[in-house]
Structure formats: C-alpha cells, structure tokens
Coordinates of C-alpha atoms in Angstrom, one line a residue:
M16 CA 27.9 -57.0 33.4
L17 CA 25.0 -54.7 32.6
R18 CA 21.9 -55.5 30.6
I19 CA 19.7 -53.4 29.0
T20 CA 16.2 -54.0 27.7
A21 CA 14.6 -51.3 25.6
D22 CA 11.1 -52.0 26.7
L23 CA 9.5 -51.1 23.3
F24 CA 7.1 -53.2 21.7
S25 CA 4.3 -55.4 22.5
G26 CA 4.3 -58.0 20.4
R27 CA 7.8 -59.1 19.0
P28 CA 10.4 -59.6 21.8
N29 CA 12.4 -56.1 22.9
P30 CA 15.8 -55.3 22.1
V31 CA 18.5 -56.0 24.7
W32 CA 22.0 -55.1 25.1
E33 CA 25.3 -56.0 27.2
V34 CA 27.8 -54.0 28.6
Q35 CA 30.8 -55.6 29.3
D36 CA 33.4 -53.1 30.2
E37 CA 33.8 -52.8 33.9
A38 CA 34.8 -49.1 34.3
R39 CA 31.8 -48.2 31.9
V40 CA 29.2 -50.7 34.3
R41 CA 30.5 -48.8 37.6
E42 CA 29.8 -45.5 35.2
T43 CA 26.3 -46.4 34.4
L44 CA 25.5 -47.5 38.4
R45 CA 27.3 -43.9 39.9
S46 CA 24.5 -42.2 37.2
L47 CA 21.9 -44.6 38.3
R48 CA 22.5 -43.5 42.2
Q49 CA 22.4 -39.6 40.8
H50 CA 19.3 -40.7 39.5
E51 CA 18.1 -42.6 41.7
D52 CA 14.2 -39.9 42.2
L53 CA 14.0 -40.8 38.2
L54 CA 14.2 -44.9 38.8
S55 CA 11.0 -47.2 40.1
E56 CA 11.6 -51.4 40.8
G57 CA 9.6 -52.0 37.4
V58 CA 7.0 -51.2 34.9
P59 CA 4.8 -48.4 36.2
A60 CA 1.4 -49.6 36.0
G61 CA 0.5 -46.5 33.5
S62 CA 2.3 -47.7 31.0
G63 CA 0.9 -48.2 27.4
L64 CA 1.8 -48.4 23.8
G65 CA 5.2 -47.3 22.9
F66 CA 8.6 -47.0 24.0
R67 CA 7.8 -47.0 28.0
G68 CA 11.3 -47.3 29.5
F69 CA 14.7 -49.2 30.2
E70 CA 15.5 -51.8 32.4
I71 CA 18.8 -52.2 33.7
E72 CA 20.2 -55.6 35.2
S73 CA 23.5 -56.2 37.0
S74 CA 24.7 -59.8 36.8
S75 CA 26.8 -59.8 39.9
D76 CA 26.1 -58.5 43.5
E77 CA 29.7 -57.4 43.7
L78 CA 28.8 -54.5 41.0
T79 CA 26.0 -52.8 43.6
L80 CA 28.1 -52.5 46.5
G81 CA 28.1 -49.0 47.2
V82 CA 25.3 -48.1 45.2
G83 CA 22.2 -49.3 47.2
Y84 CA 20.4 -51.3 44.0
A85 CA 19.5 -54.9 43.6
S86 CA 19.7 -56.9 40.6
S87 CA 17.3 -54.6 38.4
V88 CA 15.9 -51.2 38.0
Y89 CA 13.4 -49.3 35.4
L90 CA 13.9 -46.1 33.7
P91 CA 10.1 -45.1 32.8
V92 CA 10.0 -42.7 30.0
G93 CA 7.3 -40.9 28.1
R94 CA 3.5 -40.5 29.7
T95 CA 4.9 -42.0 33.3
A96 CA 8.1 -40.4 33.7
R97 CA 9.1 -39.3 36.9
G98 CA 10.6 -36.1 36.0
A99 CA 11.6 -33.7 33.6
R100 CA 15.4 -35.1 33.5
A101 CA 14.5 -38.8 32.8
N102 CA 14.4 -38.0 29.3
E103 CA 17.6 -36.6 29.5
F104 CA 18.7 -39.7 31.3
A105 CA 17.3 -41.6 28.7
E106 CA 19.4 -40.1 25.8
Q107 CA 22.3 -40.6 27.8
L108 CA 21.8 -44.5 27.9
I109 CA 21.0 -44.4 24.0
D110 CA 24.2 -43.2 23.7
L111 CA 25.7 -45.9 25.7
L112 CA 24.1 -48.9 23.7
Y113 CA 25.3 -47.0 20.8
R114 CA 29.1 -46.6 21.7
D115 CA 29.8 -49.4 24.5
A116 CA 27.4 -52.2 24.8
T117 CA 26.8 -55.3 22.6
A118 CA 23.1 -55.9 21.1
V119 CA 22.3 -59.4 21.9
A120 CA 20.8 -61.1 18.4
P121 CA 17.5 -61.6 18.3
P122 CA 16.0 -64.9 16.8
S123 CA 16.7 -65.0 13.2
E124 CA 13.7 -65.9 11.8
L125 CA 12.7 -62.6 12.7
P126 CA 12.0 -59.5 10.3
P127 CA 14.3 -56.9 11.1
L128 CA 13.3 -53.7 11.8
E129 CA 12.9 -50.8 8.9
T130 CA 14.6 -48.7 11.2
P131 CA 18.1 -48.8 13.1
I132 CA 17.3 -49.8 16.3
Q133 CA 19.3 -46.6 17.8
E134 CA 17.6 -44.3 15.6
L135 CA 14.4 -45.9 16.5
L136 CA 14.6 -45.0 20.2
T137 CA 15.1 -41.9 19.5
A138 CA 12.8 -40.8 17.5
E139 CA 10.4 -42.7 19.7
L140 CA 11.8 -40.8 22.5
Q141 CA 11.4 -37.3 20.8
W142 CA 8.0 -38.0 19.9
A143 CA 6.9 -39.2 23.4
A144 CA 8.1 -35.9 24.9
S145 CA 6.8 -33.8 22.0
Q146 CA 3.2 -35.4 22.5
G147 CA 3.2 -34.9 26.4
G148 CA 3.3 -39.0 26.5
A149 CA -0.5 -38.9 25.1
A150 CA -0.3 -40.7 21.3
S151 CA -3.0 -39.8 19.1
L152 CA -4.4 -41.3 16.0
S153 CA -4.6 -38.8 13.8
D154 CA -0.9 -37.2 14.1
A155 CA 0.1 -40.7 12.0
S156 CA 1.4 -39.7 8.5
G157 CA 0.2 -41.5 5.4
Q158 CA -3.2 -43.5 4.9
A159 CA -4.4 -46.7 7.5
E160 CA -4.6 -50.0 5.7
Q161 CA -7.5 -51.5 5.6
P162 CA -8.2 -54.9 7.0
A163 CA -6.6 -58.2 5.0
Q164 CA -9.4 -59.7 2.7
Q165 CA -12.2 -59.6 5.4
P166 CA -15.1 -61.7 4.5
A167 CA -17.9 -59.5 4.8
A168 CA -20.8 -59.8 7.3
P169 CA -23.4 -62.9 6.6
A170 CA -27.0 -63.4 7.8
V171 CA -25.7 -65.6 10.3
T172 CA -23.1 -65.0 12.8
C173 CA -20.3 -66.8 14.1
T174 CA -21.3 -68.3 17.8
I175 CA -18.9 -67.2 20.1
E176 CA -17.1 -67.3 23.7
V177 CA -16.6 -64.3 26.4
A178 CA -14.4 -64.5 29.4
P179 CA -15.2 -61.6 32.2
Y180 CA -12.2 -59.4 32.7
N181 CA -9.7 -60.6 34.9
P182 CA -6.3 -58.8 34.6
G183 CA -4.8 -60.1 38.3
F184 CA -4.2 -63.2 36.2
W185 CA -1.7 -61.1 34.3
N186 CA -0.6 -58.5 36.3
D187 CA -0.2 -60.5 39.8
N188 CA 2.2 -62.7 38.7
A189 CA 6.0 -61.4 38.0
T190 CA 6.5 -63.8 36.1
T191 CA 3.4 -64.1 34.1
R192 CA 3.5 -60.4 33.2
R193 CA 6.7 -60.2 31.8
C194 CA 6.9 -63.7 29.3
N195 CA 3.7 -63.5 28.3
N196 CA 2.0 -60.4 25.3
C197 CA -0.2 -59.8 23.8
Y198 CA -0.9 -62.1 21.1
N199 CA -1.1 -64.8 24.6
Y200 CA -3.5 -62.0 26.3
A201 CA -5.4 -62.3 22.8
S202 CA -5.3 -65.8 22.6
N203 CA -6.2 -66.4 26.3
W204 CA -3.2 -68.7 26.4
R205 CA -0.4 -68.0 29.1
T206 CA 3.2 -69.7 27.5
N207 CA 5.5 -68.0 29.2
D208 CA 8.1 -67.3 26.1
F209 CA 6.3 -64.1 24.7
A210 CA 4.4 -65.9 21.6
Q211 CA 4.9 -65.2 18.0
P212 CA 2.4 -65.2 15.8
G213 CA 3.3 -67.9 12.8
L214 CA 6.2 -69.8 15.4
G215 CA 4.3 -72.7 16.2
C216 CA 3.0 -73.5 13.0
G217 CA 6.5 -73.1 11.2
S218 CA 5.9 -70.0 9.5
V219 CA 6.4 -66.8 11.5
Y220 CA 5.4 -63.2 10.1
Q221 CA 8.3 -61.8 8.0
S222 CA 7.7 -58.4 7.6
L223 CA 5.8 -56.2 10.0
S224 CA 2.6 -55.6 8.0
C225 CA -1.4 -56.5 7.9
D226 CA -1.1 -59.3 5.6
A227 CA 2.2 -61.1 6.9
V228 CA 1.0 -60.9 10.8
T229 CA -2.7 -62.0 9.3
R230 CA -1.0 -65.2 7.3
A231 CA 0.9 -66.5 10.3
A232 CA -2.0 -66.1 12.8
L233 CA -4.2 -68.0 10.2
C234 CA -1.3 -70.4 9.8
D235 CA -1.5 -71.1 13.9
G236 CA -5.1 -71.7 13.3
M237 CA -6.9 -68.5 14.1
H238 CA -10.0 -67.7 11.6
H239 CA -11.0 -64.2 9.8
R240 CA -14.1 -63.4 11.8
Y241 CA -17.2 -64.7 10.5
D242 CA -15.6 -67.7 9.5
C243 CA -16.9 -69.9 12.2
F244 CA -15.7 -72.5 14.5
P245 CA -17.8 -75.4 15.7
D246 CA -18.2 -76.4 19.6
S247 CA -15.4 -78.0 19.3
E248 CA -13.1 -75.8 18.8
K249 CA -14.5 -74.2 21.7
P250 CA -13.3 -71.2 23.5
R251 CA -13.8 -68.9 20.7
W252 CA -12.5 -65.5 21.2
L253 CA -13.1 -62.5 18.8
V254 CA -9.7 -60.7 18.8
A255 CA -8.5 -57.6 16.8
L256 CA -5.2 -57.2 14.8
A257 CA -3.4 -53.6 14.1
V258 CA 0.4 -52.7 13.6
G259 CA 2.5 -50.3 13.3
P260 CA 4.4 -50.8 9.8
G261 CA 7.5 -52.0 9.9
Y262 CA 7.9 -51.6 13.8
D263 CA 5.8 -53.9 15.6
Y264 CA 1.9 -55.7 15.9
H265 CA -0.8 -55.4 18.4
W266 CA -3.6 -57.7 19.8
Y267 CA -6.9 -57.1 21.6
R268 CA -10.0 -59.5 23.0
L269 CA -13.2 -58.8 23.7
M270 CA -14.3 -59.2 26.9
K271 CA -18.3 -60.1 28.6
E272 CA -18.2 -56.8 30.1
G273 CA -18.4 -55.7 26.7
F274 CA -15.1 -53.6 26.2
W275 CA -11.6 -54.7 25.1
G276 CA -8.7 -56.0 26.9
H277 CA -5.3 -55.9 25.8
K278 CA -1.5 -56.5 26.9
P279 CA 1.1 -53.9 25.7
G280 CA 4.2 -56.8 25.9
G281 CA 5.5 -57.6 29.2
T282 CA 3.4 -55.0 31.2
N283 CA -0.5 -54.9 32.8
V284 CA -3.3 -56.0 31.2
R285 CA -5.2 -52.5 30.6
N286 CA -8.8 -51.8 29.3
V287 CA -7.9 -48.5 28.0
D288 CA -6.9 -47.2 24.7
E289 CA -3.8 -44.4 24.5
R290 CA -6.0 -41.4 25.6
N291 CA -7.5 -43.4 28.8
R292 CA -10.5 -44.4 27.4
Q293 CA -12.0 -47.5 27.8
I294 CA -11.7 -49.2 24.6
T295 CA -15.5 -50.2 23.0
D296 CA -14.0 -50.8 19.4
P297 CA -9.8 -51.3 18.6
Q298 CA -10.9 -49.6 15.3
T299 CA -11.3 -46.4 16.8
A300 CA -9.5 -46.5 19.5
D301 CA -6.5 -44.4 20.0
R302 CA -3.5 -47.1 19.4
G303 CA -0.6 -44.7 18.9
R304 CA 2.2 -46.3 16.6
Y305 CA 0.0 -48.8 15.8
T306 CA -2.1 -46.9 13.1
H307 CA -3.0 -49.3 10.5
F308 CA -5.7 -51.6 11.7
C309 CA -5.7 -55.0 10.1
G310 CA -9.7 -56.7 11.4
Y311 CA -11.2 -59.0 13.3
F312 CA -10.6 -62.7 14.1
Y313 CA -11.1 -65.5 15.9
S314 CA -9.0 -67.2 18.5
C315 CA -9.8 -71.3 19.0
K316 CA -8.4 -74.0 20.8
T317 CA -6.2 -75.6 18.3
Q318 CA -4.8 -72.0 17.8
Q319 CA -4.1 -71.3 21.5
Q320 CA -2.6 -74.8 22.1
R321 CA -0.4 -74.6 18.9
I322 CA 0.9 -71.0 20.1
R323 CA 4.5 -70.4 21.3
G324 CA 7.5 -68.4 21.6
Y325 CA 11.2 -67.9 21.6
G326 CA 11.8 -68.1 25.6
C327 CA 11.6 -65.1 27.8

C-alpha cells in the first residue's frame, strides 16, 4: 500500500489517500525512480504557505526492493520544485489519486472544503506554476474580510509577554515539526496532534471564515486584542489570524525581536512572508492564499493548556 499526503494546509489537517492495488503501487514506485532528481527526503526548508508538495509513504519494505527508496519520499512543487518536470509529475499523482486511490476520511467535525479536493489541488498547482512560486496579495479576487468585531484600542494597553525567536524548538525534531501546526505555534504550546481551534472547548470551527475560526479560538480561551488578561494567565502572547475563505486558516505570533513568526502546517517555523520579507505586521505581509485578515488576539495559559487536535 502507498499512503499519499498532499501537503497543502497550514491549520487544518492535510488530505490523505491510500493506494491499495499492488500493480498501481509498483507502477508508481517505478515512476518515482524515473523522477528521483525531483524528489527530496522531506519538506524543503524554503517552503511556505499553500500547496508545497506530496509525501509518498510505502507500507512495506518489500515494495521498495529494487526501487532504491526508504519508507517515504517528498515531491516538492511550486517555489521549491526541483525542476520544470515536477509539476508534470504532480499532475500524474493527482490523476492517480482521482482514479485509483481511496481518500482517508477527515474528522467528521471539520467543515468540508468548498471545492472538491482534486480540483483544488489542480488549481493550486497551476496557480503556483503561473506565479513562479511567489504568491501576491494583489492577485486575490474579491474584498478582504474585515477583522471580526475587534474592539477599538483603549487609552491603556494590556501587558503581554514576548519570547525570543526560537525556531529550533519546532524545526529540529521531526515529530514536533510534523505534528504541530500554526495554531500550536501561535499558542506556543506543543501538543503533537495538530491542534484545531475550538476542539479543546468542544466547539470546533464550522466553516473556514474569520467569524467561525475567531469564535472557536475565543471558545478555547483567547481574547480579542485589548481585552486584557490578568497576570495569573501568563504567558500572554500577541497573535494574529488570517483565513483563506473556504480553504484554511493561518496564525502568527509576535516575537521579542519585533518581527512575527509562523509555522505553515507541518513545516519549519519561519519569520518571512511569501515574498521572503521579514514580517513586521501580519496584516500587511504577503500571506498568499490567506487573503482575509481577521485581526489580533491574545493567547493565555488557560487557552494553551486547553488546545488539542485529532492526532498525527
């Protein structure tokens, strides 16, 4: 059996398929061998938001005999693609998923995507290729959603904590990197189960919109910015939320150095946006497909200890 994961999202779990037919499995492995110059051992360090590639895992060492691979390989696409043929091979994998693979059902509580996943993958692949891997906010259609019911700044601001930028904590251990997402990073709380807003409080988000993800995070215990927490809720981090409507959500956290860090899904923590510019404000950063900026919030001890996911 082959297990194929589309490395697509930052917040919600990535879609997964299984290929059971042995002939198709062996054919796919042979094709991987023919395209080995396009493959890597894992997600390239320069990957950002959006469709990053495919992870292909084999369930049996016998299947990989004569092919020359360990248990898994990664096909980068978009900005980190290892050649012009990478997108062509990715199209072949999308076709394989559509014809010969069985989708692993996501948690039933999560809202469905607005676009069928195969169509979404094809569109994201084409978009990344047309942009040369560089996303731009000005390319998005429609009007950006306004922050959801953000209160006006009061005369007295709140006391918060800021931690030094420490990407190694999240990047250097394979399990920590793979099993913690942007919500974990913004909360500065490692759960190793891809935490989902609202799941810890029993009310996970029901749509991929600013309002829905905001309500879920507030249910977990976050506050809108300027709704202060007492000292008993230390550490209190300043975080920000953006959403790709109907697609996914993404969180950021302010660092002691004055810039913002973020973690695109199960990839490395970074402090630059989609144009490789240091993030001084998530609202004005290039966020790629996450076109709707939802506002700023405070994380707190109660919220951090409450968050959880569906596993990894």
